[in-house]
Short mmCIF file of C-alpha atoms in Angstrom, two decimals:
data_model
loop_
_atom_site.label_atom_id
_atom_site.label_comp_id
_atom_site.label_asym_id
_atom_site.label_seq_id
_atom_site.Cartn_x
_atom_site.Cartn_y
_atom_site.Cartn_z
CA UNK A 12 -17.86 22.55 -52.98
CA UNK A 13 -20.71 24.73 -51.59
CA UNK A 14 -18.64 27.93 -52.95
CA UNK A 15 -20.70 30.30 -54.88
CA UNK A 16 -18.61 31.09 -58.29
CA UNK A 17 -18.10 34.40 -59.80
CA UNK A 18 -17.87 34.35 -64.00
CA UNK A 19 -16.80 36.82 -66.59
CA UNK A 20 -17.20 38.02 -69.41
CA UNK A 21 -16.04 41.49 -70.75
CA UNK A 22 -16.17 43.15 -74.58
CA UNK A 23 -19.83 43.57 -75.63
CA UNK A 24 -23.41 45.63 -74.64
CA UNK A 25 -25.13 41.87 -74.10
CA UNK A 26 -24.34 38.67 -72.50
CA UNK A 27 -26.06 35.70 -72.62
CA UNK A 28 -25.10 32.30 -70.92
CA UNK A 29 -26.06 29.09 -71.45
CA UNK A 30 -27.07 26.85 -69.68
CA UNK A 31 -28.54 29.20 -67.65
CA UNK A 32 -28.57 26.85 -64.51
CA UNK A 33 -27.25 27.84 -60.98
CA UNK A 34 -26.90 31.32 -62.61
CA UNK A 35 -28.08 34.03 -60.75
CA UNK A 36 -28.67 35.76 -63.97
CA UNK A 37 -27.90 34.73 -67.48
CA UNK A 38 -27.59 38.22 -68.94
CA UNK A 39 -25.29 39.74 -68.07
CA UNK A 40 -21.44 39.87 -67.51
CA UNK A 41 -20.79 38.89 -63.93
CA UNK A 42 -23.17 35.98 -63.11
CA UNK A 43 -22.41 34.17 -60.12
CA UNK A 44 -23.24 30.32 -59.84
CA UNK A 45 -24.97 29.03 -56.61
CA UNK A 46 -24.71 25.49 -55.65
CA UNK A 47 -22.61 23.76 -58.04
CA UNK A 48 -23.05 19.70 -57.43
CA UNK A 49 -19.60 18.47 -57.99
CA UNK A 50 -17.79 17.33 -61.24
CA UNK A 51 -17.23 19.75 -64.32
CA UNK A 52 -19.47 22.33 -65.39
CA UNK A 53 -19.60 23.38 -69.21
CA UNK A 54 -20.69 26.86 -70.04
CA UNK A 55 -20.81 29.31 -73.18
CA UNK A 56 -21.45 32.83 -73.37
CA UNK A 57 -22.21 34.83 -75.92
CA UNK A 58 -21.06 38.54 -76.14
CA UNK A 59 -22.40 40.74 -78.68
CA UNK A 60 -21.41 44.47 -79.11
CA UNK A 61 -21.73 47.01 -82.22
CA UNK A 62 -18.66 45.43 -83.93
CA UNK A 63 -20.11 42.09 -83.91
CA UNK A 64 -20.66 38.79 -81.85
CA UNK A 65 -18.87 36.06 -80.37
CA UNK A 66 -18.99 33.23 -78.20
CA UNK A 67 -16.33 32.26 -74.98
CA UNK A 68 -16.26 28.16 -73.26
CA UNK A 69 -15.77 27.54 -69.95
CA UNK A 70 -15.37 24.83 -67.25
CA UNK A 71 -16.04 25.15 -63.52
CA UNK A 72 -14.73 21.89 -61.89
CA UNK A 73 -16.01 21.85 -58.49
CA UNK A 74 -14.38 19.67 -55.73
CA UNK A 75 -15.99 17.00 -54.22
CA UNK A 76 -17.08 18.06 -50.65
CA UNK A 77 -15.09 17.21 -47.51
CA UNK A 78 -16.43 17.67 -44.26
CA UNK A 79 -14.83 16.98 -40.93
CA UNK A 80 -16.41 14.66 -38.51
CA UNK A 81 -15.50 12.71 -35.46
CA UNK A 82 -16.75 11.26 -32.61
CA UNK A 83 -15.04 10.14 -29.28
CA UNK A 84 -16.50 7.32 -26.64
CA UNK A 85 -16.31 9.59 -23.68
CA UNK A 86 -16.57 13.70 -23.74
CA UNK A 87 -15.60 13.83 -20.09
CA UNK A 88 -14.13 11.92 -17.32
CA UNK A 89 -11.25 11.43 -14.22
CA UNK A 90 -8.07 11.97 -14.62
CA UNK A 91 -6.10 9.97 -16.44
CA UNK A 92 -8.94 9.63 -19.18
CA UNK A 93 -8.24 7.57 -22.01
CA UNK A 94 -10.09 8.25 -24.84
CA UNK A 95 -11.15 6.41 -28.18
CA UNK A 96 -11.49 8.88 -31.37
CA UNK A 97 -13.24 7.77 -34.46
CA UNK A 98 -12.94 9.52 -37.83
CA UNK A 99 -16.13 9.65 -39.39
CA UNK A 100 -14.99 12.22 -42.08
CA UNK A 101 -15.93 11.85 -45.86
CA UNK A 102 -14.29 13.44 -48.83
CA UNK A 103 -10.80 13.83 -47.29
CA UNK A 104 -7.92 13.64 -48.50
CA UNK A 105 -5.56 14.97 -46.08
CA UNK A 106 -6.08 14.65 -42.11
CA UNK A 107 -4.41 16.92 -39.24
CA UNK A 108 -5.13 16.31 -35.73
CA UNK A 109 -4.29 18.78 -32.80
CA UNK A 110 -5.41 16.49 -29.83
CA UNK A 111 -5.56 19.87 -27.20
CA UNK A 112 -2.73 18.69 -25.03
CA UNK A 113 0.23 19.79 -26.53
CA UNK A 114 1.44 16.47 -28.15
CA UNK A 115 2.44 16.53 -31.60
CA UNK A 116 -0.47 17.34 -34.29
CA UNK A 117 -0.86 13.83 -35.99
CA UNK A 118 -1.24 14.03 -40.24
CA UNK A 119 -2.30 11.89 -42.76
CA UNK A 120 -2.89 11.71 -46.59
CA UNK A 121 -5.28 9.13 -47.91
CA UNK A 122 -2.31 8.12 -50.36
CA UNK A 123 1.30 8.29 -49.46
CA UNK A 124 2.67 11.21 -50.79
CA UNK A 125 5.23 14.47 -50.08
CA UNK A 126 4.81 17.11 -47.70
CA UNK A 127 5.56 20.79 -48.51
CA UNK A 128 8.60 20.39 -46.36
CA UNK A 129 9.14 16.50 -48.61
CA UNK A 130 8.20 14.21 -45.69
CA UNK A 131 5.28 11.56 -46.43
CA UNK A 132 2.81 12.01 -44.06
CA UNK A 133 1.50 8.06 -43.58
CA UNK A 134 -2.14 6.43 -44.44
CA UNK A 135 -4.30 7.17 -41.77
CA UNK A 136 -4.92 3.73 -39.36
CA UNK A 137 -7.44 1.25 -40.43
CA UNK A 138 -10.02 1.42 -38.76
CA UNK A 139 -9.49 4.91 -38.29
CA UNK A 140 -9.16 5.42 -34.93
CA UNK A 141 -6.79 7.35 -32.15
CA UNK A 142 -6.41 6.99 -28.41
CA UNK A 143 -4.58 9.23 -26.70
CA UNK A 144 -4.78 9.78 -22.61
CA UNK A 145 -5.20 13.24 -20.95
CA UNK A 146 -3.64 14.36 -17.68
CA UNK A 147 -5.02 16.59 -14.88
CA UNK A 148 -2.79 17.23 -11.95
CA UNK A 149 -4.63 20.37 -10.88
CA UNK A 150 -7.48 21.04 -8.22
CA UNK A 151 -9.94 22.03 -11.08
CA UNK A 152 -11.33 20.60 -14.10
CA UNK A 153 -9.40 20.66 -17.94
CA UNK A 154 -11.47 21.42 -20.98
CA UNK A 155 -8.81 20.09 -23.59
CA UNK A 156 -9.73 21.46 -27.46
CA UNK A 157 -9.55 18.29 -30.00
CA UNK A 158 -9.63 20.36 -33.36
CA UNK A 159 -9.31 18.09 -36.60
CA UNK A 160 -8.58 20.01 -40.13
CA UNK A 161 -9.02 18.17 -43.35
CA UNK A 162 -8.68 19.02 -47.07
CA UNK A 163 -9.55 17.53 -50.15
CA UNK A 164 -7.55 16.76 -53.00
CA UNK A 165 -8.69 20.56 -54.16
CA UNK A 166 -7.70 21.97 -51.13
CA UNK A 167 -10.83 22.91 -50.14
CA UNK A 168 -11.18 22.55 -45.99
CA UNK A 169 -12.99 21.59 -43.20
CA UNK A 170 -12.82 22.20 -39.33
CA UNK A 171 -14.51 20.42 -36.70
CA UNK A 172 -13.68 21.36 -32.95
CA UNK A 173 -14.86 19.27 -29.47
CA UNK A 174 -13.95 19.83 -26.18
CA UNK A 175 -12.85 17.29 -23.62
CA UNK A 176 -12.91 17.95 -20.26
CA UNK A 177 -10.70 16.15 -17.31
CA UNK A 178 -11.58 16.25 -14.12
CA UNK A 179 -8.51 16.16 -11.70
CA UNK A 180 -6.06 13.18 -11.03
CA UNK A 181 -6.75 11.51 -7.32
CA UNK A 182 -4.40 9.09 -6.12
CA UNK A 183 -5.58 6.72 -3.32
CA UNK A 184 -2.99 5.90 -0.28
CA UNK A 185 -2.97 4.95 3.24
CA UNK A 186 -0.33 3.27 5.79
CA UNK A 187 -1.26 1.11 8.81
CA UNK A 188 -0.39 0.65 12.34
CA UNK A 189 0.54 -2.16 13.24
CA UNK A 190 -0.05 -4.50 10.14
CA UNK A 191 0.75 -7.28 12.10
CA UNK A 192 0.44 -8.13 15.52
CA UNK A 193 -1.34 -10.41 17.93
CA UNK A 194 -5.47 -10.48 18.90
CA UNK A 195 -7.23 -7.64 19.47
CA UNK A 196 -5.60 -6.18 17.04
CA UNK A 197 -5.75 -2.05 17.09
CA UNK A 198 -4.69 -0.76 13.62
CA UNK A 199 -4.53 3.16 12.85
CA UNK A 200 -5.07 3.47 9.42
CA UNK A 201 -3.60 6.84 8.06
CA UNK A 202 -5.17 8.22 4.67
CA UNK A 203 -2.12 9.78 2.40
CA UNK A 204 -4.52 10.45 -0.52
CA UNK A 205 -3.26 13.10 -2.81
CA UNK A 206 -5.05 15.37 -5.37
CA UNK A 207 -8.51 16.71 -4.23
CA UNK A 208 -10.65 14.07 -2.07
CA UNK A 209 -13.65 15.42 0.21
CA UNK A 210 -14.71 11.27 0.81
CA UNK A 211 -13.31 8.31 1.96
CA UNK A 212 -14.90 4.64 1.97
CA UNK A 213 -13.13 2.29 4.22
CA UNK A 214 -13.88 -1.63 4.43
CA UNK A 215 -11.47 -2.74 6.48
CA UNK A 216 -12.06 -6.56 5.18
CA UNK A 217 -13.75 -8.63 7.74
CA UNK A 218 -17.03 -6.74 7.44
CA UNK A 219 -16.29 -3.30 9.48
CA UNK A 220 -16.04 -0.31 7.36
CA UNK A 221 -15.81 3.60 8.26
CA UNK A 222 -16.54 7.04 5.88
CA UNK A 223 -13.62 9.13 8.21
CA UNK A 224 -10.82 10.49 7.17
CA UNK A 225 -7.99 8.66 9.78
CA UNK A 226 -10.08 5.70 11.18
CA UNK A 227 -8.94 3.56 13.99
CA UNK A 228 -9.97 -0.87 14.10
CA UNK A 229 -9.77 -3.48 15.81
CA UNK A 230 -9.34 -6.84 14.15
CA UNK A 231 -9.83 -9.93 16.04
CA UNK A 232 -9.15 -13.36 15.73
CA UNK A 233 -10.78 -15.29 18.85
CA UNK A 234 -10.90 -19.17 17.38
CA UNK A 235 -7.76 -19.52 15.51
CA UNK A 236 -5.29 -21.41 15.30
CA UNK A 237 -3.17 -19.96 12.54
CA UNK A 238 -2.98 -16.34 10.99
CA UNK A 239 -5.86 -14.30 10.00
CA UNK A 240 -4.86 -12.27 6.60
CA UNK A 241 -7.01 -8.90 6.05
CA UNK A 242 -7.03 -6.78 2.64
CA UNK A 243 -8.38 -3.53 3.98
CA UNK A 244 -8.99 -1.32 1.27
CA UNK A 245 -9.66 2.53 0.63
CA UNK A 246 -11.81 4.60 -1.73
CA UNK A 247 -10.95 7.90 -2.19
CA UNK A 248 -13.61 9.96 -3.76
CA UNK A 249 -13.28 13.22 -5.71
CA UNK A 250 -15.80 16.53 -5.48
CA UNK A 251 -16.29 15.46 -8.92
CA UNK A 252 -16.91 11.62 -8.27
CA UNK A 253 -13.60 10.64 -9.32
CA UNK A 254 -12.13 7.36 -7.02
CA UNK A 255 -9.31 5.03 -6.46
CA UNK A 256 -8.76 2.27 -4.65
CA UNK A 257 -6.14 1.54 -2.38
CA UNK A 258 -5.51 -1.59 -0.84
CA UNK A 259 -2.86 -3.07 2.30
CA UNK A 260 -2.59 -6.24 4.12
CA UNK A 261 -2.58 -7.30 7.65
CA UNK A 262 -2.10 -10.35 9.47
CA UNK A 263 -3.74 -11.27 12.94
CA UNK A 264 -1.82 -13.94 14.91
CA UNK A 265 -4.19 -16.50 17.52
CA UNK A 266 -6.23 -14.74 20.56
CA UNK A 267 -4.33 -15.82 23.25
CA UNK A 268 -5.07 -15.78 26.88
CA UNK A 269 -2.90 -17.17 30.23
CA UNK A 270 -5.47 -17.92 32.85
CA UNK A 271 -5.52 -20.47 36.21
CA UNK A 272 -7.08 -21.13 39.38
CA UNK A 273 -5.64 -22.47 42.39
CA UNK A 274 -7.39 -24.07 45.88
CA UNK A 275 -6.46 -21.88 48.40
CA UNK A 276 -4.63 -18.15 48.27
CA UNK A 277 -3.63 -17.79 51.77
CA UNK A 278 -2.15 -21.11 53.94
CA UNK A 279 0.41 -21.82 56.88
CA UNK A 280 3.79 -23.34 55.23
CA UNK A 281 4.53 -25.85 54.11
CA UNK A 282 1.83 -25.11 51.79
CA UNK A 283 0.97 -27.76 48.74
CA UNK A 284 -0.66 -25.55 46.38
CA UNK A 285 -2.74 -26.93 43.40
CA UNK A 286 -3.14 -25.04 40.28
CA UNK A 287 -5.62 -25.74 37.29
CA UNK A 288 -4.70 -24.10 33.87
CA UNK A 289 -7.63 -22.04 31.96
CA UNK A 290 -5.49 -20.93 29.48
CA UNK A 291 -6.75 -20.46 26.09
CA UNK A 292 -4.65 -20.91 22.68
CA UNK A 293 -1.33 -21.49 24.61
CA UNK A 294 1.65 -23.88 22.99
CA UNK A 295 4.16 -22.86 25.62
CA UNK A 296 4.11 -22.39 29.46
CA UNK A 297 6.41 -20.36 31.82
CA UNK A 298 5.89 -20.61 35.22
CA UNK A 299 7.37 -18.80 37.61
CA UNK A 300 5.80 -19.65 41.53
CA UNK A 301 7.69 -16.68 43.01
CA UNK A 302 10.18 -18.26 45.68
CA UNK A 303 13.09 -18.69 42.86
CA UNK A 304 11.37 -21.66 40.92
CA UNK A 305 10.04 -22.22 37.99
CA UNK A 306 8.98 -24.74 35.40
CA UNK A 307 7.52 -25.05 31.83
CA UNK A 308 5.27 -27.57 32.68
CA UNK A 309 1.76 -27.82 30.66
CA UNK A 310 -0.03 -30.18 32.63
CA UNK A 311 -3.30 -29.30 33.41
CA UNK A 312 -2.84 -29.46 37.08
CA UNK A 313 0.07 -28.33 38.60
CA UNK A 314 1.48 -28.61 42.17
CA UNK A 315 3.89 -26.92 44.16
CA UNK A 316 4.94 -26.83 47.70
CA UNK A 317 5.84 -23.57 49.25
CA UNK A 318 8.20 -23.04 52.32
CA UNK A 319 8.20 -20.26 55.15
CA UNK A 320 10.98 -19.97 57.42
CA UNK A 321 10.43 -16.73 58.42
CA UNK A 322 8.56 -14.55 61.46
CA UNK A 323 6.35 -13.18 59.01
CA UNK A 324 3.65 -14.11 56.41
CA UNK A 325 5.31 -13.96 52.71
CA UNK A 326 2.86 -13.44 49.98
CA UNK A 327 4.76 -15.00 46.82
CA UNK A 328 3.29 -13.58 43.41
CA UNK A 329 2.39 -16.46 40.90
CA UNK A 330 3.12 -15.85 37.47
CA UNK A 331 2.22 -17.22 34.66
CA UNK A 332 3.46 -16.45 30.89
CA UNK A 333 2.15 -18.33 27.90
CA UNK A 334 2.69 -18.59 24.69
CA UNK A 335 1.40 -19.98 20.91
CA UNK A 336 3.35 -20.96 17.82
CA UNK A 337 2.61 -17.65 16.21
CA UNK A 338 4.69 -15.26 18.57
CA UNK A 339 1.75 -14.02 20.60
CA UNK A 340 2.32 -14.27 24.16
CA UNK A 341 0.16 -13.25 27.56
CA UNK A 342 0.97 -13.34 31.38
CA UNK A 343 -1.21 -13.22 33.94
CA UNK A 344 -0.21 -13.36 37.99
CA UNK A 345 -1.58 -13.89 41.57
CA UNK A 346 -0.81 -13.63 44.75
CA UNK A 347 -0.29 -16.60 47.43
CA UNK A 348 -0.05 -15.43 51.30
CA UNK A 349 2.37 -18.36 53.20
CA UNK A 350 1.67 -17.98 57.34
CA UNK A 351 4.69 -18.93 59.29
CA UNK A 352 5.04 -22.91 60.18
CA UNK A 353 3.56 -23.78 63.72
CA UNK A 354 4.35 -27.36 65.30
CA UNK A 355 2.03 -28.41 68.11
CA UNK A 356 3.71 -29.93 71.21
CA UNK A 357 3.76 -30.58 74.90
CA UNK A 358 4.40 -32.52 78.15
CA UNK A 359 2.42 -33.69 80.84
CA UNK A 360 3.20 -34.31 84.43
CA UNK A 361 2.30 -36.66 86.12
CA UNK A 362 1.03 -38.51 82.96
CA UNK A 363 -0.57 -40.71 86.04
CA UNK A 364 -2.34 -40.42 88.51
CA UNK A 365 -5.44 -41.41 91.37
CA UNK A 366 -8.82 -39.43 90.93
CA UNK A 367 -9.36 -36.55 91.77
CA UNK A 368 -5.56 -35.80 90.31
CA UNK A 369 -4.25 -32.65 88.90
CA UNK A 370 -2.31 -32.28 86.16
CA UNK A 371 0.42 -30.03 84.71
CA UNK A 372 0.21 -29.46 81.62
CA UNK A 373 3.67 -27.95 79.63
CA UNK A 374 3.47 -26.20 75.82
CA UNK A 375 6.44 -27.07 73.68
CA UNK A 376 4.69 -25.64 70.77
CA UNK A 377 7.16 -23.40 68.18
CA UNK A 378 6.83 -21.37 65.14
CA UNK A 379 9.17 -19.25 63.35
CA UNK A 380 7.72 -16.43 65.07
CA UNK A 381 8.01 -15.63 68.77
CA UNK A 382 5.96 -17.28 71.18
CA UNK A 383 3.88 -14.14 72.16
CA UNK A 384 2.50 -14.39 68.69
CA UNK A 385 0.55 -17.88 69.18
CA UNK A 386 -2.23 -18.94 70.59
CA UNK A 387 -3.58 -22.13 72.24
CA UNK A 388 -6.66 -23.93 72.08
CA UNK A 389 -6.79 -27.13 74.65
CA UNK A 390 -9.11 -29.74 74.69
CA UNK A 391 -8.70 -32.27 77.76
CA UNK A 392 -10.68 -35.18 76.38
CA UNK A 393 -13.10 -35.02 79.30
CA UNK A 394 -15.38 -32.09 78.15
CA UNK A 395 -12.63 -29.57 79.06
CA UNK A 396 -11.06 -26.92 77.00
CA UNK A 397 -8.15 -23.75 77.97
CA UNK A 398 -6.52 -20.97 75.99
CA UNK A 399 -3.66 -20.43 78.55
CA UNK A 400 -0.20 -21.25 77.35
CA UNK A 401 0.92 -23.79 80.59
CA UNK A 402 -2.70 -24.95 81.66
CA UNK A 403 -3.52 -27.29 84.95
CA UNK A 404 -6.35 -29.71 84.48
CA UNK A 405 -8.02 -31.48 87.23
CA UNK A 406 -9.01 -35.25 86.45
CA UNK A 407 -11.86 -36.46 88.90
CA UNK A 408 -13.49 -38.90 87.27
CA UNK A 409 -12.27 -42.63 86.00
CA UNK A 410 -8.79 -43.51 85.33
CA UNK A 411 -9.34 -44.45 82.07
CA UNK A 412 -6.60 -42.94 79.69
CA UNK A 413 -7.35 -39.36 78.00
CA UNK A 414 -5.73 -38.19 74.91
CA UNK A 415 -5.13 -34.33 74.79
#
């Protein structure tokens, strides 16, 4: 169809051809016919020479056109592309598809029939339409040629040719450390993309997010009381606007915090301390006071007596370790100075006496230090007062008893 036609016609002087339509010229021998519509075509020519005349009939059958024609949902895209191919041709009746990627051509017939090698090539799909997926592991873009032939029952052809083109494959990866672990969490999120990314689009799943490469976050969980789970997730983004998503959970145990106060951090022995607990999100308590005891105790007050038999001040560190049902644990300590006992003592002589008397007075006072280390503060009941170790006191008023 569409093929100009060359006739012929040989033995005379004249030629004349009827009907003269789609001739070029009736009159002579060679006339070629332009535009044939399709079916049969009758002619009869009439050659006439110096011997005498005659007439020839003949019949052009032309082929009913074919014309190849598809049309595909995407002409471009990211690696791997699926696409969706729809044969649109008309006039066929034999289909070959090279799909451009080296996969096997795909043939049809539109009736089941033997090949020239006496295979039957099947009916083409109904509706007639292929899918095939295209690959690009490279660093650059893929034109792939989709080139259909078709033929008609004549074996007249057609060729229609698109491209494709596939940009490269990206692959979207990270790994985390740690993906589980106690508040503040610090995770450092490592990007293991592969294929050609220039972008990344973190959100890290509690409303943070970050465009580097390698970020570093912080996840908290301040108000527990159980497990915060996370989905942070990564978009890795192509020069050519390709992206995948990758994805990776992690788990935040309670915010936990081991905290006290206490009355007084520096006291003589025996020293009754009192401690007040201010911890936050604990289940379990470990005390340790420093001197070789401990306890678990989770009162909110605690006391404990501390001892100091030596010549010296002892500063004992207070700990305190805490702990909640998820694992997460905290310690905090402090320090508590214990001054050497003291014991207050003496004797008096005479403990009687007329006024104006004198009296002796004799310090019995120990510590667990040495003597040279204390010092004395006496108060005679009648207005008068000494710092010397062995005072005398002179009584000149009343007899009424004093208390020293």
């Amino acid at each position: 169809y569409g093929a100009p036609v060359q006739l012929y016609a040989y033995g005379g002087t004249t030629y004349e051809w009827t009907p003269n339509t789609y001739l070029d010229d009736a009159h002579i021998n060679l006339p070629t016919a332009y535009n044939l519509p399709a079916g049969p075509h009758d002619y009869t020519v009439e050659v006439s020479g110096a011997c005498g005349s005659g007439e020839i009939e003949l019949t052009i059958v032309v082929a009913q056109p074919v014309k190849a024609h598809f049309e595909t949902n995407v002409i471009s895209g990211c690696s791997p592309l699926e696409i969706t191919l729809e044969d649109l041709s008309t006039g066929v009746y034999e289909w070959q598809y090279d799909l451009g990627d080296g996969s096997p051509l795909l043939r049809y017939d539109s009736i089941t029939t033997n090949n020239e090698i006496g295979n039957a090539w099947p009916l083409p799909p109904d509706p007639f339409t292929l899918t095939n997926t295209y690959i690009n592991t490279t660093d650059q873009p893929i034109d792939y040629e989709i080139t259909l032939l078709v033929k008609n029952s004549s074996g007249c052809a057609d060729i229609l040719t698109r491209t494709i083109t596939v940009f490269p494959e990206i692959d979207a990866a990270f790994s985390a450390d740690p993906v589980d672990g106690c508040e503040p969490l610090e995770v450092h999120f490592t990007n293991e993309s592969t294929g050609n990314t220039d972008r990344w689009l973190w959100e890290f799943g509690d409303g943070g997010s970050s465009i580097e490469e390698h970020p570093v976050h912080e996840y908290r969980n301040l108000f527990g009381p159980t497990t915060l789970y996370f989905d942070p997730q990564l978009v890795a983004i192509s020069p050519y606007d390709c992206r995948d998503t990758a994805t990776l959970p992690v788990q935040v145990r309670p915010y936990i915090e081991a905290s006290f106060a206490y009355d007084t951090v520096a006291e003589c022995a025996p020293h009754e301390i009192v401690i007040f607990d201010q911890s936050i999100g604990a289940d379990l308590y470990y005390w340790d006071f420093g001197d070789g005891v401990t306890s678990e105790s989770s009162d909110s007050v605690v006391y404990h007596k501390y001892e100091n038999d030596t010549p010296f001040p002892v500063t004992y560190i207070l700990s305190l370790r805490v702990e909640n049902d998820e694992g997460c644990s905290h310690q905090v300590q402090r320090e508590v100075t214990v001054y050497p006992s003291v014991i207050a003592d003496f004797i008096v002589n005479p403990l009687e006496a007329c006024s104006p008397a004198e009296f002796v007075f004799q310090n019995l006072s120990a510590d667990s230090s040495s003597a040279e280390d204390l010092t004395y503060l006496w108060d005679f009941g009648d207005g008068g007062t000494s710092t010397e170790e062995h005072p005398i006191h002179l009584y000149d008023r009343n007899m009424l008893r004093q208390d020293t």
